[in-house]
PDB file of C-alpha atoms in Angstrom:
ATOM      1  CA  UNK A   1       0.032   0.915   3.511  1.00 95.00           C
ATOM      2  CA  UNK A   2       0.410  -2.605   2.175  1.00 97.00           C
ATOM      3  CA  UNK A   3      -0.889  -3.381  -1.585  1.00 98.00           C
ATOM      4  CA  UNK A   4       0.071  -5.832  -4.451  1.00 98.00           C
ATOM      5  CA  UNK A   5       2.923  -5.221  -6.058  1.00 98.00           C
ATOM      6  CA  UNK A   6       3.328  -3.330  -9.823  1.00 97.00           C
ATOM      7  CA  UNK A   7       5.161  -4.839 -12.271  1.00 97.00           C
ATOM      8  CA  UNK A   8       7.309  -1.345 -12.527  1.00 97.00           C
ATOM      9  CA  UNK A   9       8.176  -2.002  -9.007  1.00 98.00           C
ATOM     10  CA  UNK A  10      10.137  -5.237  -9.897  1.00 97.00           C
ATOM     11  CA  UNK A  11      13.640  -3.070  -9.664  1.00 97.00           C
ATOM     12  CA  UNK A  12      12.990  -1.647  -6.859  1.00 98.00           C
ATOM     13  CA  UNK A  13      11.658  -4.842  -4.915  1.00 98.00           C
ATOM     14  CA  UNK A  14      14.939  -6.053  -5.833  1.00 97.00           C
ATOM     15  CA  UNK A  15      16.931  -3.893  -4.533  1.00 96.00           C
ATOM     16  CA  UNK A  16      15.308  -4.411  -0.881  1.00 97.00           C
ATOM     17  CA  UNK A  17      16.266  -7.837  -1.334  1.00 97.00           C
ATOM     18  CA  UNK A  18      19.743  -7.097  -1.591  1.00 95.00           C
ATOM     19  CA  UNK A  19      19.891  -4.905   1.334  1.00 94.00           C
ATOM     20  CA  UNK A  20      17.818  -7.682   3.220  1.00 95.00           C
ATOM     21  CA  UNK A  21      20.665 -10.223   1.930  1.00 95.00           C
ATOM     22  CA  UNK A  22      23.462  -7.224   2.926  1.00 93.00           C
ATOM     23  CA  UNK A  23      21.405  -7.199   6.546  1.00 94.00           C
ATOM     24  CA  UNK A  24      21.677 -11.033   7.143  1.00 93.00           C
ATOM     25  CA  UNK A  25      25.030 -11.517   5.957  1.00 92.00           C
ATOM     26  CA  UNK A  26      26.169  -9.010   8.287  1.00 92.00           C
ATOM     27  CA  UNK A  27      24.203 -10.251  11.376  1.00 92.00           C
ATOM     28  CA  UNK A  28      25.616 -13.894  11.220  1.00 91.00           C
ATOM     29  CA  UNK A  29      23.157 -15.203   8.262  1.00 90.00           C
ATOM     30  CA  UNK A  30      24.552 -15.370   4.925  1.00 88.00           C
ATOM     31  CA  UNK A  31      23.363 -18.311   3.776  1.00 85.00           C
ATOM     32  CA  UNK A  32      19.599 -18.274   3.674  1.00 89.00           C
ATOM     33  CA  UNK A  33      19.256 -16.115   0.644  1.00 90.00           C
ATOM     34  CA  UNK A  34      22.637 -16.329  -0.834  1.00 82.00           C
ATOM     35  CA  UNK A  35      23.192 -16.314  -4.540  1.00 80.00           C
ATOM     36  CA  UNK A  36      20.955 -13.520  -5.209  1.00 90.00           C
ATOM     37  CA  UNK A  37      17.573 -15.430  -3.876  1.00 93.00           C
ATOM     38  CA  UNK A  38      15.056 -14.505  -4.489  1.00 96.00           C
ATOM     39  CA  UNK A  39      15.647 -14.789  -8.721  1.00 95.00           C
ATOM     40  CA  UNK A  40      13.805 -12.028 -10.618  1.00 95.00           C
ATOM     41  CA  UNK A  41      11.599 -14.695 -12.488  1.00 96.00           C
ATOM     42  CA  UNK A  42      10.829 -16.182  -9.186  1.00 96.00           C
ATOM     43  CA  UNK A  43       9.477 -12.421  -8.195  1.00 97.00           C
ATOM     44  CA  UNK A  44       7.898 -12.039 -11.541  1.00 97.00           C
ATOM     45  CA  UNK A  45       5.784 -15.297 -11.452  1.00 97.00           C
ATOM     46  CA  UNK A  46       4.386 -14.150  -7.899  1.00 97.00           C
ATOM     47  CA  UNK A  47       3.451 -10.906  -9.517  1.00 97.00           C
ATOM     48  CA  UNK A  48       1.646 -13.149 -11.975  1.00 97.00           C
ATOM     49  CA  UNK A  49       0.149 -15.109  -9.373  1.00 97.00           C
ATOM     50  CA  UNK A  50      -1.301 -11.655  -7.207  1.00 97.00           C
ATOM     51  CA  UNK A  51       0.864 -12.991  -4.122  1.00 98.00           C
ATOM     52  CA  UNK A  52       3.213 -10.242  -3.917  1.00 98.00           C
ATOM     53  CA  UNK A  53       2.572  -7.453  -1.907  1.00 98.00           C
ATOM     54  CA  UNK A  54       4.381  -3.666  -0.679  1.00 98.00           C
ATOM     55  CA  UNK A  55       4.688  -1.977   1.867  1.00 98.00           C
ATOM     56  CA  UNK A  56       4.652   1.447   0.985  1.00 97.00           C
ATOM     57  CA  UNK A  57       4.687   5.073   2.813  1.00 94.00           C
ATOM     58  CA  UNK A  58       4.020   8.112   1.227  1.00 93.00           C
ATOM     59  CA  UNK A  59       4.017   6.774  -1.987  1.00 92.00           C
ATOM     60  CA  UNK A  60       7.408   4.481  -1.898  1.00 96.00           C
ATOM     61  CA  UNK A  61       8.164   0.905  -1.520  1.00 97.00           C
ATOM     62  CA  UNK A  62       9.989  -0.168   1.676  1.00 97.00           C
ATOM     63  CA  UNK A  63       9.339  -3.482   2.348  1.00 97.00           C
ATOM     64  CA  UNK A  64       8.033  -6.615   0.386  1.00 98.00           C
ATOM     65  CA  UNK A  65       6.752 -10.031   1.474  1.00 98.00           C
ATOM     66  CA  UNK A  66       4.309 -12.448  -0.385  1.00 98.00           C
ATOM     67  CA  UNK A  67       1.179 -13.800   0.721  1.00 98.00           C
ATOM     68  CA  UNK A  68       0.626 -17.797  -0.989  1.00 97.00           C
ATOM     69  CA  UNK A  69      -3.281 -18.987  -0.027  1.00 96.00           C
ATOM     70  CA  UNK A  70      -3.321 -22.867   0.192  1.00 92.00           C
ATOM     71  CA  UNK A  71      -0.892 -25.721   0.466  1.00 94.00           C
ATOM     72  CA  UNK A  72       2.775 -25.311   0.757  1.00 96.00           C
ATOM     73  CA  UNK A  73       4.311 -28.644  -0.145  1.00 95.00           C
ATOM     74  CA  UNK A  74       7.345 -28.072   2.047  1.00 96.00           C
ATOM     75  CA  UNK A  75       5.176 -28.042   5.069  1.00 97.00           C
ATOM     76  CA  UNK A  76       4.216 -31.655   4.050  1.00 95.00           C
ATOM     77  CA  UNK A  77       6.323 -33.234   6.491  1.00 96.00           C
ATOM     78  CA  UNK A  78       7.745 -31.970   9.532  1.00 97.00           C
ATOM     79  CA  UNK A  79      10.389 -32.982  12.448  1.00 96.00           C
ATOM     80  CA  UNK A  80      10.622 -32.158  15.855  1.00 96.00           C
ATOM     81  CA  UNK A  81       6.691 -31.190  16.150  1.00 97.00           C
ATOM     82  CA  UNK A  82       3.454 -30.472  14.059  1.00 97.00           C
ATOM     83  CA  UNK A  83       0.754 -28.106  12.962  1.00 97.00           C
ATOM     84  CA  UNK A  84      -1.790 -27.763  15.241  1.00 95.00           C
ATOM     85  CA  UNK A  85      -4.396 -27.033  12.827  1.00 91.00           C
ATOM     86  CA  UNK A  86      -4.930 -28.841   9.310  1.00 89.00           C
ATOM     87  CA  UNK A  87      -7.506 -26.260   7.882  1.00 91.00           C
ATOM     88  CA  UNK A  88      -6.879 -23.372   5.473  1.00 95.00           C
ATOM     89  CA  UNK A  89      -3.906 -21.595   5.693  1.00 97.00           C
ATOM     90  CA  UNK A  90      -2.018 -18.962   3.599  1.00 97.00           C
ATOM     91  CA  UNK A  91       2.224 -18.684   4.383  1.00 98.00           C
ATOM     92  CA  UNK A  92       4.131 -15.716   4.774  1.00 98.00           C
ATOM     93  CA  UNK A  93       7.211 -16.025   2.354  1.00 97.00           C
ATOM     94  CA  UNK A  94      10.192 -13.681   1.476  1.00 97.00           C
ATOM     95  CA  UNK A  95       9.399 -10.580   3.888  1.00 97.00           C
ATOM     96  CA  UNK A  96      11.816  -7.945   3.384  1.00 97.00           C
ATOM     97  CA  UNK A  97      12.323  -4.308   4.248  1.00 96.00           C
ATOM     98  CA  UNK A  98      15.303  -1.437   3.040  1.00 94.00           C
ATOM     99  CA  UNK A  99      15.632  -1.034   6.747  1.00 88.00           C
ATOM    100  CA  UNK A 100      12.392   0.219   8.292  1.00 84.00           C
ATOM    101  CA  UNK A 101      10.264  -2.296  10.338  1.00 88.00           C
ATOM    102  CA  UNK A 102       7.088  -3.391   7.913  1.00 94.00           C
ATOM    103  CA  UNK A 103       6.675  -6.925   9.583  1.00 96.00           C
ATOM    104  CA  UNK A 104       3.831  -5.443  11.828  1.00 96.00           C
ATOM    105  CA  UNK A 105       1.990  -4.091   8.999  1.00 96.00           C
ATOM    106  CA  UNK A 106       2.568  -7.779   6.591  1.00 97.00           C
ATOM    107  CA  UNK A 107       1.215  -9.658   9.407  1.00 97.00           C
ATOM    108  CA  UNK A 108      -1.775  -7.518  10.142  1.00 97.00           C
ATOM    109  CA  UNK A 109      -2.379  -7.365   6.258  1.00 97.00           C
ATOM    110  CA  UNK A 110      -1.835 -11.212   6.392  1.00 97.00           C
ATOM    111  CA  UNK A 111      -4.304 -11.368   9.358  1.00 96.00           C
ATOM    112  CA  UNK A 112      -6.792  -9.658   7.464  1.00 95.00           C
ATOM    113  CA  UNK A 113      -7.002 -12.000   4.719  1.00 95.00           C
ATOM    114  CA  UNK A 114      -6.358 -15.443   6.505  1.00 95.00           C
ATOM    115  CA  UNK A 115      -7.349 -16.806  10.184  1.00 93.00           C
ATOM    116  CA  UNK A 116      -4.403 -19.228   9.941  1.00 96.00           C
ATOM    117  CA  UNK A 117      -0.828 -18.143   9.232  1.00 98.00           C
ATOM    118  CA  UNK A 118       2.103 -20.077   8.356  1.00 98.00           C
ATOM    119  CA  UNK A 119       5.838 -19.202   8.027  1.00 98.00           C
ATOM    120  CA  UNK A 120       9.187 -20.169   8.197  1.00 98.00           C
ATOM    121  CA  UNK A 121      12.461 -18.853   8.695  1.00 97.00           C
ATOM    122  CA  UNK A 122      16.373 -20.060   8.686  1.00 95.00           C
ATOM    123  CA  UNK A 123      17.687 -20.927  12.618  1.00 95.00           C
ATOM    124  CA  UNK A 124      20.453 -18.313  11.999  1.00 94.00           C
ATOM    125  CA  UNK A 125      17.901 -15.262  11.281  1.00 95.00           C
ATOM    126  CA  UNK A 126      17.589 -14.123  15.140  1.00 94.00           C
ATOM    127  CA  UNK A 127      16.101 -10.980  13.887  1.00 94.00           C
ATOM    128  CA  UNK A 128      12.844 -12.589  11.395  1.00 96.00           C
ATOM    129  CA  UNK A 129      12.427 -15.372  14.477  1.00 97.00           C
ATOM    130  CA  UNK A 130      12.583 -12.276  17.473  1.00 96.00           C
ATOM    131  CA  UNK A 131       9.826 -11.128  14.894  1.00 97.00           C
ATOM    132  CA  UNK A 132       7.573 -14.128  14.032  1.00 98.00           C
ATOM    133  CA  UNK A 133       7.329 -15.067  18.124  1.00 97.00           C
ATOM    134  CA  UNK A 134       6.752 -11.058  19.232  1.00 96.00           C
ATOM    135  CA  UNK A 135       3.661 -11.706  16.788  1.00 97.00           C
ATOM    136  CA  UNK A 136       1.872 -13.975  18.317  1.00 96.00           C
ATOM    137  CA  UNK A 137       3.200 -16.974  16.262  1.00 98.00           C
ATOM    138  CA  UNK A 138       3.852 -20.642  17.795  1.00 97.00           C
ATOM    139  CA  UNK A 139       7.003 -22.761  16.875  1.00 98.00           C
ATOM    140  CA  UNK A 140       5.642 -25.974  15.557  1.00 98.00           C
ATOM    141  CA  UNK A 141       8.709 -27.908  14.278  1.00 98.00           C
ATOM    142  CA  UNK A 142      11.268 -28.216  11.402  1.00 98.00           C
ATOM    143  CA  UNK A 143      10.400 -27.989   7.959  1.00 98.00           C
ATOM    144  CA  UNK A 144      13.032 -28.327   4.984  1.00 97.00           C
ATOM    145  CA  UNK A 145      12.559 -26.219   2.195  1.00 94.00           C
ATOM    146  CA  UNK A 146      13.073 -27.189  -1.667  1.00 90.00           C
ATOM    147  CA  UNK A 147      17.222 -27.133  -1.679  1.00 88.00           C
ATOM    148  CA  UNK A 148      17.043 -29.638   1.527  1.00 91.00           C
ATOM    149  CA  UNK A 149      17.927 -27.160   4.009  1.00 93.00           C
ATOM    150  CA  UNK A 150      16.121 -26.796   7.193  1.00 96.00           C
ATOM    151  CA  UNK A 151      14.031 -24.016   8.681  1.00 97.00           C
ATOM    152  CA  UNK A 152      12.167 -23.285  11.748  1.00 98.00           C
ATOM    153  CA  UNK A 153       8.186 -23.586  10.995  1.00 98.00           C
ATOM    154  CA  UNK A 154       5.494 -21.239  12.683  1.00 98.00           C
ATOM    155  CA  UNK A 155       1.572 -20.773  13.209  1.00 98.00           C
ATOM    156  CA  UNK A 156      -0.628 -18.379  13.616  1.00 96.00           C
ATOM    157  CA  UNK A 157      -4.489 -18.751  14.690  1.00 82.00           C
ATOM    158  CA  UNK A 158      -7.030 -20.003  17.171  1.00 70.00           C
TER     159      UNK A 158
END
């Protein structure tokens, strides 16, 4: 089941980061969200915002990912390619699970709410991008993201 996120969740969302973090260090990928990304205030303001979403079974939280409606400045500008659609779009940031597979149930959540998807992920995370494509989504190009570092952008929709 996938709902937005409690505020009393906020230590527990965390610690699925870290073992997301733990997971891509291990599997060749330790610098896309090294230094403890993402920040707890970063997690707190997309509580705030009602972008930040759980994926829960029988009552506990196993995975996490956030759902932003509307422009995402870092997909301003793009190399190597380009969006094949300019409408509406929401993006598909920071999905993360303790180990069990939840990016079926984020995307069809995501699907739900938006006919055009957008995300991005690092060039090194073989596992998210084996994900993203098995979905249905298209490589479009490079984006880079707010530190300057590149990462692989993808669509979703007719």
């Amino acid at each position: 089941m996938v709902r937005p996120a409690k505020p009393d969740e906020l230590g527990r969302i965390q610690e699925i980061y870290a073992a997301a973090r733990r997971y891509m260090a291990e599997n060749g990928n330790p610098a896309q969200w090294g230094n403890g990304y993402p920040q707890r205030e970063l997690l707190e303001e997309d509580l705030r915002s009602g972008q930040l979403y759980v994926v829960t079974e029988n009552g506990e939280v196993h995975g996490v990912f956030v759902l932003a409606l509307g422009e995402e400045p870092t997909y301003a500008e793009m190399e190597n390619g380009a969006w094949e659609h300019d409408g509406p779009y929401g993006t598909i940031h920071r999905v993360a699970s303790d180990g069990r597979g939840v990016f079926a149930q984020c995307v069809e959540f995501c699907r739900g709410r938006m006919e055009r998807l957008r995300i991005d992920t690092h060039e090194k995370n073989g596992t998210m991008r084996h994900l993203i494509e098995k979905h249905g989504f298209a490589r479009r190009g490079i984006i880079y993201v707010e530190d300057g570092s590149p990462r692989i952008a993808y669509e979703y929709g007719e």
